[in-house]
Amino acid sequence: DTAVSQTPKYLVTQMGNDKSIKCEQNLGHDTMYWYKQDSKKFLKIMFSYNNKELIINETVPNRFSPKSPDKAHLNLHINSLELGDSAVYFCASSQQNYGYTFGSGTRLTVV
Amino acid sequence: GDSVTQMEGPVTLSEEAFLTINCTYTATGYPSLFWYVQYPGEGLQLLLKATKADDKGSNKGFEATYRKETTSFHLEKGSVQVSDSAVYFCALSDPSQGGKLIFGQGTELSVKP
């Protein structure tokens, strides 16, 4: 199936830990994104990569570090997790700003 | 910067009622406009889109028209079903802003039988 897939779907971890979320798309899209959805359902972009190059970095703490080994993958690594990092994180991809496809989300809970 | 404003929810309707969810936007360029839907516990699905003024997007009985003069993209459906219960997001993508999607705050719709 053509899709954006992200793993894991659920992630529960303690404060101070380091964790990663992986994302892969097989749609052939050039651009990939990470969005954060807070407890009030508000969605905000965090990062965008185009062909492995960072093009958007929206005032995100430097504990968050995206990595794009190739244009089909965009992973998110988070250091020193804090309670406020608890949210749902969505990966997405797009082609020429017209077709955005989202992954099913990773629910991160920091305890 | 660019922004999207949606009517606040939650919106509660009876089955077969008419639905309107208001959405207005501000943009410096010429954005494309979108409606996304998020069903409980799921990710975001594209519902419909419009890429230029006066375009009408439609899907599954939902419609929205890109109105440049009023900077609006209101979502409508003539007869809602219980299965339409979800959170609806209006969004824009402005090429002059790097193509990122900028979302409204979401409107929760609950349809009762």
mmCIF file of C-alpha atoms in Angstrom:
data_model
loop_
_atom_site.group_PDB
_atom_site.id
_atom_site.type_symbol
_atom_site.label_atom_id
_atom_site.label_comp_id
_atom_site.label_asym_id
_atom_site.label_seq_id
_atom_site.Cartn_x
_atom_site.Cartn_y
_atom_site.Cartn_z
ATOM 1 C CA ASP A 1 0.000 0.000 0.000
ATOM 2 C CA THR A 2 1.198 3.513 -0.756
ATOM 3 C CA ALA A 3 1.279 5.472 2.437
ATOM 4 C CA VAL A 4 3.107 7.371 5.107
ATOM 5 C CA SER A 5 3.936 4.998 7.933
ATOM 6 C CA GLN A 6 5.311 5.980 11.297
ATOM 7 C CA THR A 7 6.412 3.905 14.266
ATOM 8 C CA PRO A 8 5.732 3.404 17.034
ATOM 9 C CA LYS A 9 2.034 4.185 17.316
ATOM 10 C CA TYR A 10 2.250 4.590 21.087
ATOM 11 C CA LEU A 11 5.262 5.557 23.171
ATOM 12 C CA VAL A 12 5.262 5.842 26.958
ATOM 13 C CA THR A 13 8.512 6.905 28.566
ATOM 14 C CA GLN A 14 9.938 8.590 31.622
ATOM 15 C CA MET A 15 11.132 12.166 31.882
ATOM 16 C CA GLY A 16 14.737 12.595 30.900
ATOM 17 C CA ASN A 17 14.818 9.697 28.463
ATOM 18 C CA ASP A 18 15.801 9.944 24.787
ATOM 19 C CA LYS A 19 13.442 8.492 22.185
ATOM 20 C CA SER A 20 13.013 8.331 18.407
ATOM 21 C CA ILE A 21 10.014 8.193 16.107
ATOM 22 C CA LYS A 22 10.479 6.856 12.593
ATOM 23 C CA CYS A 23 8.652 7.846 9.435
ATOM 24 C CA GLU A 24 8.747 6.430 5.937
ATOM 25 C CA GLN A 25 6.805 7.304 2.791
ATOM 26 C CA ASN A 26 6.600 5.316 -0.415
ATOM 27 C CA LEU A 27 4.713 7.954 -2.386
ATOM 28 C CA GLY A 28 7.777 9.387 -4.099
ATOM 29 C CA HIS A 29 7.131 12.784 -2.505
ATOM 30 C CA ASP A 30 10.003 15.256 -2.250
ATOM 31 C CA THR A 31 8.974 16.960 0.995
ATOM 32 C CA MET A 32 8.394 15.515 4.449
ATOM 33 C CA TYR A 33 7.158 17.146 7.643
ATOM 34 C CA TRP A 34 6.724 16.656 11.358
ATOM 35 C CA TYR A 35 3.657 18.164 13.034
ATOM 36 C CA LYS A 36 2.765 18.238 16.716
ATOM 37 C CA GLN A 37 -0.842 17.982 17.924
ATOM 38 C CA ASP A 38 -1.360 19.163 21.487
ATOM 39 C CA SER A 39 -4.020 18.134 23.972
ATOM 40 C CA LYS A 40 -6.446 20.705 22.518
ATOM 41 C CA LYS A 41 -6.034 19.153 19.052
ATOM 42 C CA PHE A 42 -4.085 22.148 17.738
ATOM 43 C CA LEU A 43 -1.672 21.168 14.956
ATOM 44 C CA LYS A 44 1.594 23.002 14.443
ATOM 45 C CA ILE A 45 4.451 22.315 12.082
ATOM 46 C CA MET A 46 7.805 21.497 13.612
ATOM 47 C CA PHE A 47 10.109 20.668 10.706
ATOM 48 C CA SER A 48 10.108 20.261 6.962
ATOM 49 C CA TYR A 49 12.670 18.548 4.753
ATOM 50 C CA ASN A 50 12.909 18.692 0.989
ATOM 51 C CA ASN A 51 15.112 16.054 -0.618
ATOM 52 C CA LYS A 52 16.970 15.492 2.652
ATOM 53 C CA GLU A 53 17.538 19.209 3.255
ATOM 54 C CA LEU A 54 16.013 21.070 6.192
ATOM 55 C CA ILE A 55 13.820 23.893 4.910
ATOM 56 C CA ILE A 56 11.569 24.706 7.861
ATOM 57 C CA ASN A 57 12.489 24.706 11.548
ATOM 58 C CA GLU A 58 9.749 26.338 13.585
ATOM 59 C CA THR A 59 11.091 27.520 16.960
ATOM 60 C CA VAL A 60 11.357 23.990 18.247
ATOM 61 C CA PRO A 61 13.627 23.302 21.248
ATOM 62 C CA ASN A 62 16.971 21.902 20.148
ATOM 63 C CA ARG A 63 16.186 18.742 22.139
ATOM 64 C CA PHE A 64 14.240 17.809 18.991
ATOM 65 C CA SER A 65 16.464 16.749 16.120
ATOM 66 C CA PRO A 66 15.080 15.535 12.807
ATOM 67 C CA LYS A 67 17.170 13.304 10.588
ATOM 68 C CA SER A 68 16.522 12.487 6.946
ATOM 69 C CA PRO A 69 18.804 9.724 5.629
ATOM 70 C CA ASP A 70 17.035 9.842 2.258
ATOM 71 C CA LYS A 71 13.993 11.542 0.813
ATOM 72 C CA ALA A 72 11.719 8.656 1.804
ATOM 73 C CA HIS A 73 12.575 8.804 5.501
ATOM 74 C CA LEU A 74 12.318 11.480 8.163
ATOM 75 C CA ASN A 75 12.973 10.454 11.743
ATOM 76 C CA LEU A 76 12.491 12.535 14.875
ATOM 77 C CA HIS A 77 14.817 12.158 17.820
ATOM 78 C CA ILE A 78 13.959 13.756 21.139
ATOM 79 C CA ASN A 79 16.505 14.161 23.935
ATOM 80 C CA SER A 80 15.811 14.688 27.619
ATOM 81 C CA LEU A 81 12.064 14.269 27.329
ATOM 82 C CA GLU A 82 9.857 16.599 29.369
ATOM 83 C CA LEU A 83 6.252 16.302 30.500
ATOM 84 C CA GLY A 84 5.281 19.036 28.038
ATOM 85 C CA ASP A 85 6.466 16.926 25.135
ATOM 86 C CA SER A 86 3.448 14.676 25.596
ATOM 87 C CA ALA A 87 1.419 15.002 22.400
ATOM 88 C CA VAL A 88 0.562 13.246 19.177
ATOM 89 C CA TYR A 89 3.253 13.621 16.529
ATOM 90 C CA PHE A 90 2.288 13.322 12.878
ATOM 91 C CA CYS A 91 4.582 12.743 9.953
ATOM 92 C CA ALA A 92 3.430 13.915 6.515
ATOM 93 C CA SER A 93 4.706 14.141 2.978
ATOM 94 C CA SER A 94 3.779 16.273 0.004
ATOM 95 C CA GLN A 95 4.562 16.943 -3.600
ATOM 96 C CA GLN A 96 4.518 20.484 -4.998
ATOM 97 C CA ASN A 97 2.368 21.765 -2.135
ATOM 98 C CA TYR A 98 -0.759 20.097 -3.450
ATOM 99 C CA GLY A 99 -0.907 16.587 -2.088
ATOM 100 C CA TYR A 100 -0.301 16.142 1.603
ATOM 101 C CA THR A 101 -0.524 12.669 3.103
ATOM 102 C CA PHE A 102 -0.350 12.130 6.833
ATOM 103 C CA GLY A 103 0.773 9.170 8.871
ATOM 104 C CA SER A 104 -1.497 7.773 11.552
ATOM 105 C CA GLY A 105 0.353 9.511 14.361
ATOM 106 C CA THR A 106 2.518 8.587 17.352
ATOM 107 C CA ARG A 107 1.009 9.246 20.757
ATOM 108 C CA LEU A 108 3.893 10.150 23.071
ATOM 109 C CA THR A 109 3.241 10.136 26.807
ATOM 110 C CA VAL A 110 5.973 11.323 29.140
ATOM 111 C CA VAL A 111 5.515 10.299 32.771
ATOM 112 C CA GLY B 1 2.174 35.705 9.050
ATOM 113 C CA ASP B 2 -0.407 33.465 7.474
ATOM 114 C CA SER B 3 -3.195 32.180 9.714
ATOM 115 C CA VAL B 4 -6.481 30.271 9.680
ATOM 116 C CA THR B 5 -9.439 30.875 11.974
ATOM 117 C CA GLN B 6 -12.284 28.396 12.387
ATOM 118 C CA MET B 7 -15.525 28.647 14.279
ATOM 119 C CA GLU B 8 -15.237 27.251 17.747
ATOM 120 C CA GLY B 9 -16.736 23.932 18.666
ATOM 121 C CA PRO B 10 -18.008 21.644 19.722
ATOM 122 C CA VAL B 11 -20.866 21.622 17.244
ATOM 123 C CA THR B 12 -23.713 19.231 18.023
ATOM 124 C CA LEU B 13 -26.292 18.401 15.358
ATOM 125 C CA SER B 14 -29.063 15.908 14.836
ATOM 126 C CA GLU B 15 -28.790 13.431 12.005
ATOM 127 C CA GLU B 16 -29.841 14.887 8.626
ATOM 128 C CA ALA B 17 -29.263 18.480 9.787
ATOM 129 C CA PHE B 18 -27.423 21.025 7.642
ATOM 130 C CA LEU B 19 -23.803 21.667 8.555
ATOM 131 C CA THR B 20 -21.720 24.792 8.154
ATOM 132 C CA ILE B 21 -18.271 25.204 9.680
ATOM 133 C CA ASN B 22 -16.854 28.661 9.070
ATOM 134 C CA CYS B 23 -13.240 29.170 8.094
ATOM 135 C CA THR B 24 -11.430 32.396 7.250
ATOM 136 C CA TYR B 25 -7.793 32.924 6.433
ATOM 137 C CA THR B 26 -5.074 35.536 6.057
ATOM 138 C CA ALA B 27 -2.239 34.971 3.625
ATOM 139 C CA THR B 28 0.463 37.032 1.973
ATOM 140 C CA GLY B 29 0.555 34.970 -1.204
ATOM 141 C CA TYR B 30 -1.889 32.832 -3.155
ATOM 142 C CA PRO B 31 -2.587 29.831 -0.956
ATOM 143 C CA SER B 32 -4.250 26.531 -1.599
ATOM 144 C CA LEU B 33 -7.008 25.735 0.899
ATOM 145 C CA PHE B 34 -7.886 22.411 2.466
ATOM 146 C CA TRP B 35 -10.301 20.698 4.809
ATOM 147 C CA TYR B 36 -8.967 17.741 6.763
ATOM 148 C CA VAL B 37 -10.964 15.385 8.965
ATOM 149 C CA GLN B 38 -9.739 13.476 12.002
ATOM 150 C CA TYR B 39 -11.932 10.639 13.241
ATOM 151 C CA PRO B 40 -11.525 9.599 16.891
ATOM 152 C CA GLY B 41 -8.184 7.949 17.515
ATOM 153 C CA GLU B 42 -7.080 8.283 13.896
ATOM 154 C CA GLY B 43 -4.815 10.436 11.772
ATOM 155 C CA LEU B 44 -5.699 13.232 9.390
ATOM 156 C CA GLN B 45 -7.476 12.564 6.126
ATOM 157 C CA LEU B 46 -7.835 15.039 3.316
ATOM 158 C CA LEU B 47 -11.525 15.781 2.847
ATOM 159 C CA LEU B 48 -11.371 18.323 0.022
ATOM 160 C CA LYS B 49 -9.237 21.089 -1.400
ATOM 161 C CA ALA B 50 -9.289 24.147 -3.668
ATOM 162 C CA THR B 51 -6.236 25.661 -5.276
ATOM 163 C CA LYS B 52 -7.492 28.997 -6.613
ATOM 164 C CA ALA B 53 -10.215 31.572 -6.164
ATOM 165 C CA ASP B 54 -13.772 30.431 -6.954
ATOM 166 C CA ASP B 55 -12.766 26.764 -7.039
ATOM 167 C CA LYS B 56 -15.185 24.451 -5.272
ATOM 168 C CA GLY B 57 -13.861 21.370 -3.535
ATOM 169 C CA SER B 58 -16.259 18.516 -2.862
ATOM 170 C CA ASN B 59 -16.140 15.005 -1.452
ATOM 171 C CA LYS B 60 -18.534 12.647 0.370
ATOM 172 C CA GLY B 61 -21.318 15.259 0.269
ATOM 173 C CA PHE B 62 -19.102 17.993 1.758
ATOM 174 C CA GLU B 63 -18.409 21.180 -0.196
ATOM 175 C CA ALA B 64 -16.353 24.331 0.235
ATOM 176 C CA THR B 65 -15.782 27.260 -2.128
ATOM 177 C CA TYR B 66 -12.596 29.332 -2.176
ATOM 178 C CA ARG B 67 -13.799 32.933 -1.743
ATOM 179 C CA LYS B 68 -10.945 35.350 -2.194
ATOM 180 C CA GLU B 69 -13.099 38.455 -1.688
ATOM 181 C CA THR B 70 -14.138 37.320 1.798
ATOM 182 C CA THR B 71 -10.979 35.223 2.448
ATOM 183 C CA SER B 72 -13.191 32.318 3.415
ATOM 184 C CA PHE B 73 -13.484 28.577 2.794
ATOM 185 C CA HIS B 74 -16.587 27.496 4.698
ATOM 186 C CA LEU B 75 -17.388 23.781 4.886
ATOM 187 C CA GLU B 76 -20.982 22.683 4.211
ATOM 188 C CA LYS B 77 -22.944 19.467 4.061
ATOM 189 C CA GLY B 78 -26.626 19.226 3.372
ATOM 190 C CA SER B 79 -27.445 16.250 5.582
ATOM 191 C CA VAL B 80 -25.026 14.987 8.210
ATOM 192 C CA GLN B 81 -24.799 11.419 9.463
ATOM 193 C CA VAL B 82 -23.658 9.991 12.778
ATOM 194 C CA SER B 83 -20.568 8.717 10.963
ATOM 195 C CA ASP B 84 -19.548 12.331 10.216
ATOM 196 C CA SER B 85 -18.741 12.878 13.897
ATOM 197 C CA ALA B 86 -15.097 13.938 13.924
ATOM 198 C CA VAL B 87 -12.802 16.948 14.241
ATOM 199 C CA TYR B 88 -12.582 19.095 11.110
ATOM 200 C CA PHE B 89 -9.541 21.223 10.315
ATOM 201 C CA CYS B 90 -9.330 24.038 7.821
ATOM 202 C CA ALA B 91 -5.809 24.614 6.504
ATOM 203 C CA LEU B 92 -3.854 26.610 3.969
ATOM 204 C CA SER B 93 -0.606 26.087 2.134
ATOM 205 C CA ASP B 94 1.179 29.171 0.890
ATOM 206 C CA PRO B 95 4.106 28.572 -1.485
ATOM 207 C CA SER B 96 5.641 31.859 -0.321
ATOM 208 C CA GLN B 97 5.821 30.355 3.197
ATOM 209 C CA GLY B 98 7.669 27.210 2.196
ATOM 210 C CA GLY B 99 4.607 25.132 1.453
ATOM 211 C CA LYS B 100 3.873 24.134 5.026
ATOM 212 C CA LEU B 101 0.281 23.499 6.054
ATOM 213 C CA ILE B 102 -1.083 26.042 8.522
ATOM 214 C CA PHE B 103 -4.092 24.739 10.413
ATOM 215 C CA GLY B 104 -7.051 26.300 12.100
ATOM 216 C CA GLN B 105 -7.763 25.201 15.655
ATOM 217 C CA GLY B 106 -10.165 22.453 14.604
ATOM 218 C CA THR B 107 -13.925 22.143 15.092
ATOM 219 C CA GLU B 108 -15.336 19.093 16.805
ATOM 220 C CA LEU B 109 -18.604 17.868 15.273
ATOM 221 C CA SER B 110 -20.912 15.498 17.110
ATOM 222 C CA VAL B 111 -23.934 14.128 15.249
ATOM 223 C CA LYS B 112 -26.686 12.533 17.330
ATOM 224 C CA PRO B 113 -29.151 9.969 15.946
#
